[in-house]
Short mmCIF file of C-alpha atoms in Angstrom, two decimals:
data_model
loop_
_atom_site.label_atom_id
_atom_site.label_comp_id
_atom_site.label_asym_id
_atom_site.label_seq_id
_atom_site.Cartn_x
_atom_site.Cartn_y
_atom_site.Cartn_z
CA MET S 1 -12.37 10.18 -1.32
CA GLU S 2 -12.10 7.56 1.42
CA HIS S 3 -8.88 8.22 3.35
CA ARG S 4 -9.46 6.53 6.73
CA ALA S 5 -7.74 3.45 8.10
CA ALA S 6 -8.94 0.92 10.66
CA LEU S 7 -5.39 0.55 11.97
CA THR S 8 -3.21 3.64 12.33
CA PRO S 9 0.58 3.57 12.54
CA SER S 10 0.24 4.09 16.30
CA THR S 11 -2.09 1.14 16.89
CA ALA S 12 -0.07 -0.99 14.47
CA LYS S 13 3.02 -0.31 16.62
CA THR S 14 1.17 -1.46 19.75
CA LEU S 15 0.11 -4.66 18.00
CA LEU S 16 3.61 -5.30 16.71
CA ASP S 17 4.98 -4.86 20.22
CA ALA S 18 2.41 -7.42 21.42
CA GLY S 19 3.75 -10.01 18.97
CA PHE S 20 1.44 -9.56 15.98
CA LYS S 21 2.75 -9.64 12.43
CA ILE S 22 1.28 -6.81 10.35
CA THR S 23 1.74 -6.39 6.61
CA VAL S 24 0.51 -3.09 5.16
CA GLU S 25 -0.56 -2.61 1.56
CA ARG S 26 0.75 0.52 -0.12
CA SER S 27 -1.86 3.20 -0.66
CA SER S 28 -1.78 6.68 -2.16
CA GLN S 29 -5.33 7.24 -0.91
CA ARG S 30 -4.91 6.59 2.81
CA ILE S 31 -4.44 9.62 5.11
CA PHE S 32 -1.41 7.89 6.67
CA ASP S 33 1.58 7.65 4.34
CA ASP S 34 3.16 4.26 3.66
CA GLU S 35 6.32 5.47 5.37
CA GLU S 36 4.45 6.11 8.64
CA TYR S 37 3.74 2.38 8.84
CA ALA S 38 7.22 1.41 7.67
CA LYS S 39 8.77 3.55 10.42
CA VAL S 40 7.01 1.54 13.15
CA GLY S 41 8.14 -1.76 11.60
CA CYS S 42 5.37 -2.85 9.19
CA PRO S 43 6.58 -4.39 5.91
CA LEU S 44 4.92 -2.80 2.86
CA VAL S 45 3.42 -4.75 -0.06
CA LYS S 46 1.57 -3.83 -3.22
CA THR S 47 -2.13 -2.92 -3.24
CA LEU S 48 -4.63 -5.83 -3.27
CA SER S 49 -1.85 -8.39 -2.87
CA TRP S 50 -3.89 -9.99 -0.06
CA LYS S 51 -5.85 -11.80 -2.76
CA THR S 52 -2.86 -13.88 -3.83
CA ASP S 53 -0.13 -13.49 -1.23
CA ALA S 54 -1.74 -13.40 2.21
CA PRO S 55 -1.38 -16.63 4.23
CA ALA S 56 -4.58 -18.63 4.65
CA ASP S 57 -4.73 -17.85 8.38
CA ALA S 58 -4.17 -14.09 7.96
CA TYR S 59 -6.82 -11.60 8.95
CA ILE S 60 -7.54 -9.09 6.17
CA VAL S 61 -8.21 -5.79 7.93
CA GLY S 62 -9.79 -3.07 5.85
CA LEU S 63 -12.40 -0.40 6.17
CA LYS S 64 -15.12 -0.27 3.55
CA GLU S 65 -16.50 -2.52 0.82
CA LEU S 66 -14.30 -4.78 -1.28
CA PRO S 67 -13.54 -3.86 -4.92
CA GLU S 68 -16.61 -3.96 -7.17
CA ASN S 69 -17.26 -6.18 -10.20
CA ASP S 70 -15.60 -9.19 -8.61
CA ASN S 71 -17.55 -12.34 -7.82
CA SER S 72 -14.59 -14.54 -6.90
CA PRO S 73 -14.75 -16.69 -3.75
CA LEU S 74 -13.25 -15.15 -0.61
CA HIS S 75 -11.05 -17.44 1.45
CA HIS S 76 -9.83 -15.28 4.34
CA THR S 77 -11.33 -13.91 7.52
CA HIS S 78 -12.02 -10.24 6.81
CA ILE S 79 -12.40 -7.53 9.45
CA PHE S 80 -14.16 -4.57 7.80
CA PHE S 81 -17.47 -2.76 7.32
CA ALA S 82 -19.18 -5.20 4.97
CA HIS S 83 -22.52 -3.35 4.79
CA CYS S 84 -24.44 -6.57 4.20
CA PHE S 85 -25.97 -7.52 7.57
CA LYS S 86 -28.98 -5.20 7.30
CA ASN S 87 -30.19 -6.48 3.90
CA GLN S 88 -28.46 -3.70 1.98
CA GLY S 89 -28.22 -3.93 -1.78
CA GLY S 90 -26.08 -6.91 -2.87
CA TRP S 91 -25.97 -8.44 0.62
CA LYS S 92 -26.69 -12.00 -0.46
CA GLU S 93 -24.13 -11.93 -3.27
CA LEU S 94 -21.34 -10.82 -0.91
CA LEU S 95 -22.20 -13.43 1.71
CA HIS S 96 -22.27 -16.13 -0.96
CA ARG S 97 -18.73 -15.15 -2.04
CA PHE S 98 -17.49 -15.77 1.50
CA ASP S 99 -19.44 -18.99 1.69
CA ALA S 100 -17.95 -20.21 -1.61
CA GLY S 101 -14.40 -19.57 -0.38
CA LYS S 102 -15.05 -20.71 3.21
CA GLY S 103 -14.08 -17.25 4.42
CA THR S 104 -15.63 -15.26 7.27
CA ILE S 105 -16.79 -11.69 7.90
CA LEU S 106 -16.06 -10.22 11.31
CA ASP S 107 -17.93 -6.97 10.74
CA LEU S 108 -16.56 -3.85 12.42
CA GLU S 109 -20.09 -2.48 12.71
CA PHE S 110 -21.16 -5.38 14.92
CA LEU S 111 -18.31 -5.78 17.39
CA ASN S 112 -20.25 -5.44 20.63
CA ASP S 113 -19.27 -5.71 24.29
CA SER S 114 -21.23 -7.63 26.94
CA ASN S 115 -23.64 -4.69 27.26
CA GLY S 116 -24.40 -4.71 23.54
CA ARG S 117 -22.46 -1.49 22.98
CA ARG S 118 -20.12 -1.21 20.03
CA VAL S 119 -16.47 -1.41 21.03
CA ALA S 120 -15.46 1.06 18.32
CA ALA S 121 -17.49 3.28 16.03
CA PHE S 122 -17.10 6.27 13.76
CA GLY S 123 -20.51 7.47 14.94
CA TYR S 124 -19.34 10.60 16.75
CA MET S 125 -17.26 11.80 13.80
CA ALA S 126 -20.03 10.85 11.35
CA GLY S 127 -22.46 13.11 13.19
CA PHE S 128 -19.81 15.83 13.54
CA ALA S 129 -19.03 15.79 9.81
CA GLY S 130 -22.68 15.37 8.82
CA ALA S 131 -23.68 18.51 10.67
CA ALA S 132 -20.73 20.32 9.08
CA VAL S 133 -21.85 19.40 5.57
CA ALA S 134 -25.53 20.13 6.24
CA ILE S 135 -24.72 23.55 7.69
CA ASP S 136 -22.45 24.34 4.77
CA VAL S 137 -25.13 23.35 2.24
CA TRP S 138 -27.57 25.70 4.00
CA CYS S 139 -24.95 28.46 3.82
CA HIS S 140 -24.40 27.78 0.12
CA GLN S 141 -28.15 28.00 -0.53
CA LYS S 142 -28.21 31.47 1.02
CA ILE S 143 -24.95 32.76 -0.46
CA ASN S 144 -25.22 31.23 -3.97
CA LYS S 145 -28.95 30.88 -4.60
CA GLY S 146 -29.80 28.50 -7.42
CA LYS S 147 -26.24 27.24 -7.88
CA THR S 148 -25.28 23.59 -7.44
CA TYR S 149 -23.33 22.72 -4.31
CA GLY S 150 -19.82 21.70 -5.32
CA ALA S 151 -17.49 18.85 -4.41
CA LEU S 152 -16.28 18.26 -0.87
CA LYS S 153 -12.66 17.70 0.10
CA PRO S 154 -11.32 16.40 3.41
CA TYR S 155 -9.91 18.92 5.87
CA PRO S 156 -6.44 18.58 7.38
CA ASN S 157 -7.82 18.96 10.90
CA GLU S 158 -10.88 19.89 12.95
CA ASN S 159 -9.85 23.51 13.53
CA ALA S 160 -9.61 24.19 9.81
CA LEU S 161 -13.15 22.85 9.31
CA ILE S 162 -14.60 24.86 12.19
CA ASP S 163 -12.91 28.09 11.08
CA PHE S 164 -14.28 27.63 7.57
CA SER S 165 -17.79 26.91 8.84
CA LYS S 166 -17.85 29.94 11.15
CA LYS S 167 -16.99 32.26 8.27
CA ARG S 168 -19.57 30.69 5.97
CA LEU S 169 -22.30 30.90 8.63
CA ALA S 170 -21.57 34.58 9.28
CA GLU S 171 -21.80 35.33 5.56
CA ALA S 172 -24.99 33.29 5.10
CA ALA S 173 -26.67 34.72 8.19
CA ALA S 174 -25.98 38.23 6.87
CA LYS S 175 -28.01 37.32 3.77
CA ASN S 176 -30.74 35.81 5.95
CA GLY S 177 -31.63 38.90 8.00
CA ASN S 178 -28.83 38.06 10.48
CA VAL S 179 -30.75 34.95 11.50
CA TYR S 180 -28.88 31.69 12.09
CA PRO S 181 -30.50 28.43 10.96
CA THR S 182 -32.33 26.00 13.20
CA ILE S 183 -30.85 22.51 13.09
CA MET S 184 -32.80 19.46 14.22
CA VAL S 185 -30.79 16.41 15.24
CA MET S 186 -32.65 13.08 15.40
CA GLY S 187 -30.97 10.62 17.75
CA ALA S 188 -29.33 13.48 19.64
CA LEU S 189 -28.39 11.42 22.71
CA GLY S 190 -26.32 8.82 20.85
CA ARG S 191 -22.70 9.08 19.80
CA CYS S 192 -23.60 10.25 16.30
CA GLY S 193 -26.15 12.80 17.48
CA THR S 194 -23.77 14.11 20.13
CA GLY S 195 -21.20 14.70 17.40
CA ALA S 196 -23.74 16.61 15.30
CA CYS S 197 -24.79 18.83 18.20
CA ASP S 198 -21.16 19.46 19.17
CA PHE S 199 -20.27 20.64 15.68
CA ALA S 200 -23.29 22.96 15.52
CA ARG S 201 -22.15 24.58 18.78
CA LYS S 202 -18.52 24.87 17.72
CA ALA S 203 -19.58 26.44 14.42
CA GLY S 204 -21.47 29.13 16.33
CA ILE S 205 -25.12 28.11 16.05
CA PRO S 206 -26.96 29.31 19.19
CA GLU S 207 -28.03 26.55 21.60
CA LYS S 208 -31.70 27.53 21.24
CA ASN S 209 -31.41 26.81 17.51
CA ILE S 210 -30.21 23.24 18.09
CA ILE S 211 -33.29 21.03 18.39
CA LYS S 212 -32.41 17.73 20.03
CA TRP S 213 -34.77 14.77 19.58
CA ASP S 214 -34.34 11.19 20.71
CA ILE S 215 -36.50 8.22 21.78
CA GLN S 216 -38.67 10.27 24.12
CA GLU S 217 -39.71 12.71 21.38
CA THR S 218 -40.23 10.04 18.70
CA LYS S 219 -41.96 7.26 20.68
CA ALA S 220 -45.41 8.24 19.34
CA GLY S 221 -44.21 7.48 15.80
CA GLY S 222 -43.83 9.66 12.71
CA PRO S 223 -44.23 11.49 10.50
CA PHE S 224 -43.16 14.66 12.34
CA ARG S 225 -44.06 18.13 11.11
CA GLU S 226 -41.34 19.57 13.36
CA ILE S 227 -38.73 18.29 10.91
CA VAL S 228 -39.91 20.45 8.03
CA GLU S 229 -40.24 23.42 10.39
CA SER S 230 -36.46 23.36 10.89
CA ASP S 231 -33.95 24.70 8.36
CA ILE S 232 -31.60 21.72 8.65
CA PHE S 233 -32.34 18.10 9.56
CA VAL S 234 -29.59 15.67 10.56
CA ASN S 235 -30.69 12.05 10.96
CA CYS S 236 -28.47 10.10 13.36
CA ILE S 237 -30.67 7.19 14.41
CA TYR S 238 -29.43 3.62 14.25
CA LEU S 239 -32.05 1.65 12.35
CA ASN S 240 -32.54 -2.05 13.06
CA THR S 241 -36.33 -2.45 12.91
CA LYS S 242 -39.12 -1.03 10.78
CA ILE S 243 -40.49 2.28 12.09
CA PRO S 244 -43.01 4.77 10.70
CA PRO S 245 -41.35 7.29 8.36
CA PHE S 246 -40.06 10.52 9.88
CA ILE S 247 -41.15 12.54 6.87
CA THR S 248 -43.43 11.93 3.90
CA ARG S 249 -43.92 13.33 0.43
CA GLN S 250 -47.02 15.11 1.72
CA LEU S 251 -44.99 16.91 4.39
CA ILE S 252 -42.29 18.14 2.03
CA ASP S 253 -44.86 19.26 -0.54
CA GLY S 254 -46.55 21.41 2.10
CA PRO S 255 -45.29 24.54 3.86
CA ARG S 256 -41.73 24.11 5.14
CA LYS S 257 -38.50 25.82 6.10
CA LEU S 258 -36.46 22.66 5.62
CA SER S 259 -33.95 22.95 2.76
CA ILE S 260 -31.28 20.33 3.59
CA ILE S 261 -31.44 16.82 5.03
CA CYS S 262 -28.24 15.06 6.00
CA ASP S 263 -28.98 11.38 6.45
CA VAL S 264 -25.93 10.31 8.43
CA SER S 265 -27.49 6.90 9.08
CA CYS S 266 -27.57 6.43 5.32
CA ASP S 267 -29.89 3.43 5.13
CA THR S 268 -30.61 4.32 1.51
CA THR S 269 -31.11 0.77 0.25
CA ASN S 270 -32.76 -0.44 3.44
CA PRO S 271 -36.46 -1.18 2.82
CA ASN S 272 -37.21 0.42 6.21
CA ASN S 273 -35.48 3.74 5.48
CA PRO S 274 -37.41 6.33 7.58
CA LEU S 275 -36.64 9.08 5.05
CA PRO S 276 -38.39 7.75 1.92
CA VAL S 277 -37.86 10.90 -0.15
CA TYR S 278 -34.63 9.88 -1.87
CA THR S 279 -33.14 6.68 -3.26
CA ILE S 280 -29.43 7.17 -3.91
CA ASN S 281 -26.24 7.59 -1.94
CA THR S 282 -24.43 10.82 -2.68
CA THR S 283 -20.65 11.19 -2.85
CA PHE S 284 -17.90 13.65 -2.01
CA ASP S 285 -17.85 14.61 -5.71
CA LYS S 286 -21.61 15.24 -5.74
CA PRO S 287 -22.58 15.69 -2.07
CA THR S 288 -26.27 16.43 -2.51
CA VAL S 289 -29.22 15.36 -4.60
CA PRO S 290 -32.33 17.51 -5.08
CA VAL S 291 -35.65 16.22 -3.77
CA GLU S 292 -38.61 16.61 -6.08
CA SER S 293 -41.41 18.58 -4.48
CA SER S 294 -44.43 20.59 -5.56
CA ASN S 295 -43.19 23.21 -3.09
CA PRO S 296 -40.72 25.31 -5.12
CA TYR S 297 -38.55 26.03 -2.05
CA PRO S 298 -35.38 23.98 -2.60
CA LEU S 299 -34.75 20.77 -0.69
CA GLU S 300 -31.58 18.69 -0.96
CA VAL S 301 -30.37 15.46 0.64
CA CYS S 302 -26.82 14.58 1.58
CA SER S 303 -26.46 10.80 1.93
CA ILE S 304 -22.71 10.21 1.92
CA ASP S 305 -22.01 6.90 3.66
CA HIS S 306 -18.45 7.72 4.76
CA LEU S 307 -18.77 11.21 6.20
CA PRO S 308 -16.00 10.82 8.82
CA THR S 309 -13.44 10.93 6.02
CA LEU S 310 -14.10 14.68 5.97
CA LEU S 311 -11.68 14.56 8.93
CA PRO S 312 -9.81 11.34 8.12
CA ARG S 313 -6.85 11.56 10.50
CA GLU S 314 -8.84 12.39 13.63
CA SER S 315 -11.57 9.90 12.70
CA SER S 316 -9.06 7.09 12.21
CA ASP S 317 -7.16 7.90 15.40
CA MET S 318 -10.33 7.88 17.51
CA PHE S 319 -11.70 4.69 15.98
CA SER S 320 -8.46 2.74 15.98
CA LYS S 321 -7.70 3.61 19.60
CA ASP S 322 -11.13 2.28 20.63
CA LEU S 323 -10.67 -0.84 18.48
CA LEU S 324 -7.21 -1.66 19.83
CA PRO S 325 -8.20 -3.77 22.91
CA THR S 326 -10.42 -5.92 20.69
CA MET S 327 -7.65 -6.36 18.12
CA LEU S 328 -5.29 -7.44 20.88
CA ALA S 329 -7.89 -10.07 21.85
CA LEU S 330 -7.42 -11.76 18.45
CA LYS S 331 -4.51 -13.63 20.05
CA ASN S 332 -7.09 -15.70 21.91
CA ARG S 333 -10.06 -15.18 19.65
CA LYS S 334 -11.98 -18.23 20.86
CA ASP S 335 -11.99 -16.75 24.37
CA SER S 336 -13.26 -13.34 23.23
CA PRO S 337 -17.02 -12.69 23.59
CA VAL S 338 -16.70 -9.81 21.11
CA TRP S 339 -15.16 -11.92 18.33
CA ASN S 340 -17.37 -14.92 19.10
CA GLY S 341 -20.44 -12.71 18.82
CA ALA S 342 -19.26 -11.35 15.48
CA GLU S 343 -18.67 -14.82 14.07
CA LYS S 344 -22.06 -16.03 15.32
CA LEU S 345 -23.76 -13.09 13.61
CA TYR S 346 -21.98 -13.86 10.34
CA LYS S 347 -23.23 -17.44 10.44
CA GLU S 348 -26.78 -16.27 11.16
CA LYS S 349 -26.74 -13.82 8.25
CA LEU S 350 -25.22 -16.41 5.94
CA ALA S 351 -28.04 -18.83 6.82
CA ALA S 352 -30.61 -16.09 6.19
CA SER S 353 -29.09 -15.41 2.76
CA LYS S 354 -29.81 -19.03 1.78
CA ALA S 355 -33.36 -19.10 3.11
#
């Protein structure tokens, strides 16, 4: 269900005009049709042909993880979300593949400017989509009590998603004494949290029902009872150090209103995950997993790690536009602090994988 692209036809055209050569692999999955790239001048080639046909000095630009069940050495410089720099599951094995082939990872998640801020991120759309899914799960729990929440499918545009959510909320609130849910957003001041709060507003949740927490509210350290006193919890924090857990088994076993957690941050395999009540990533096919609790009131977790693909075209357009100046800087990569920082980080993580 991943339909996004790091380079859109529009940004590809800008790069072509700047003198770059761009070859695009055919894809029936991508939100942008092959022909959209062909129209701006990109030659099309078969899927996964980069493995055998890409020149040694080509950059392989993708989005998410490489194909599974493949331990072959990787020879190119890849620009993608590798998901291996925070000790996620399989991180050493992936780094060793690049080491064996003398390749390099320039990770999209760690392209930072001189202020340490990411040059491009899906964070806003991740929060936006995460709140959408969490709110819809809450609606489903009220409208279809006891029934499993079904598969998700991407929406053609933002308006279609908002219209759907408004109708569902009205129907669910009617079954809940005309009371709208409270939604707590952790990391509310960041890009991701801002997206979550914006969606809640656009869907029609009253401002007083949107509980916004950030560093100031969490500096004392968890766990926090306020989380289980909300109907919906959306976690948008960026985790890079160990922190006390936000919730515990004891909290969810006790009295609570909480019935859906959307962990947008999705640090499922991270040993420092601040939501230690679930252990698996969910998918668009099966968006939620139930949490075991001695409290019979239902509690589910959504831990989809590519939520922005709920709105793939808008997500790709926003991300690729932000990424474009950095892509243009590839012409003089050795003079780019952003690319130099990314390469330095790769070397540090590779060394750590051998320690």
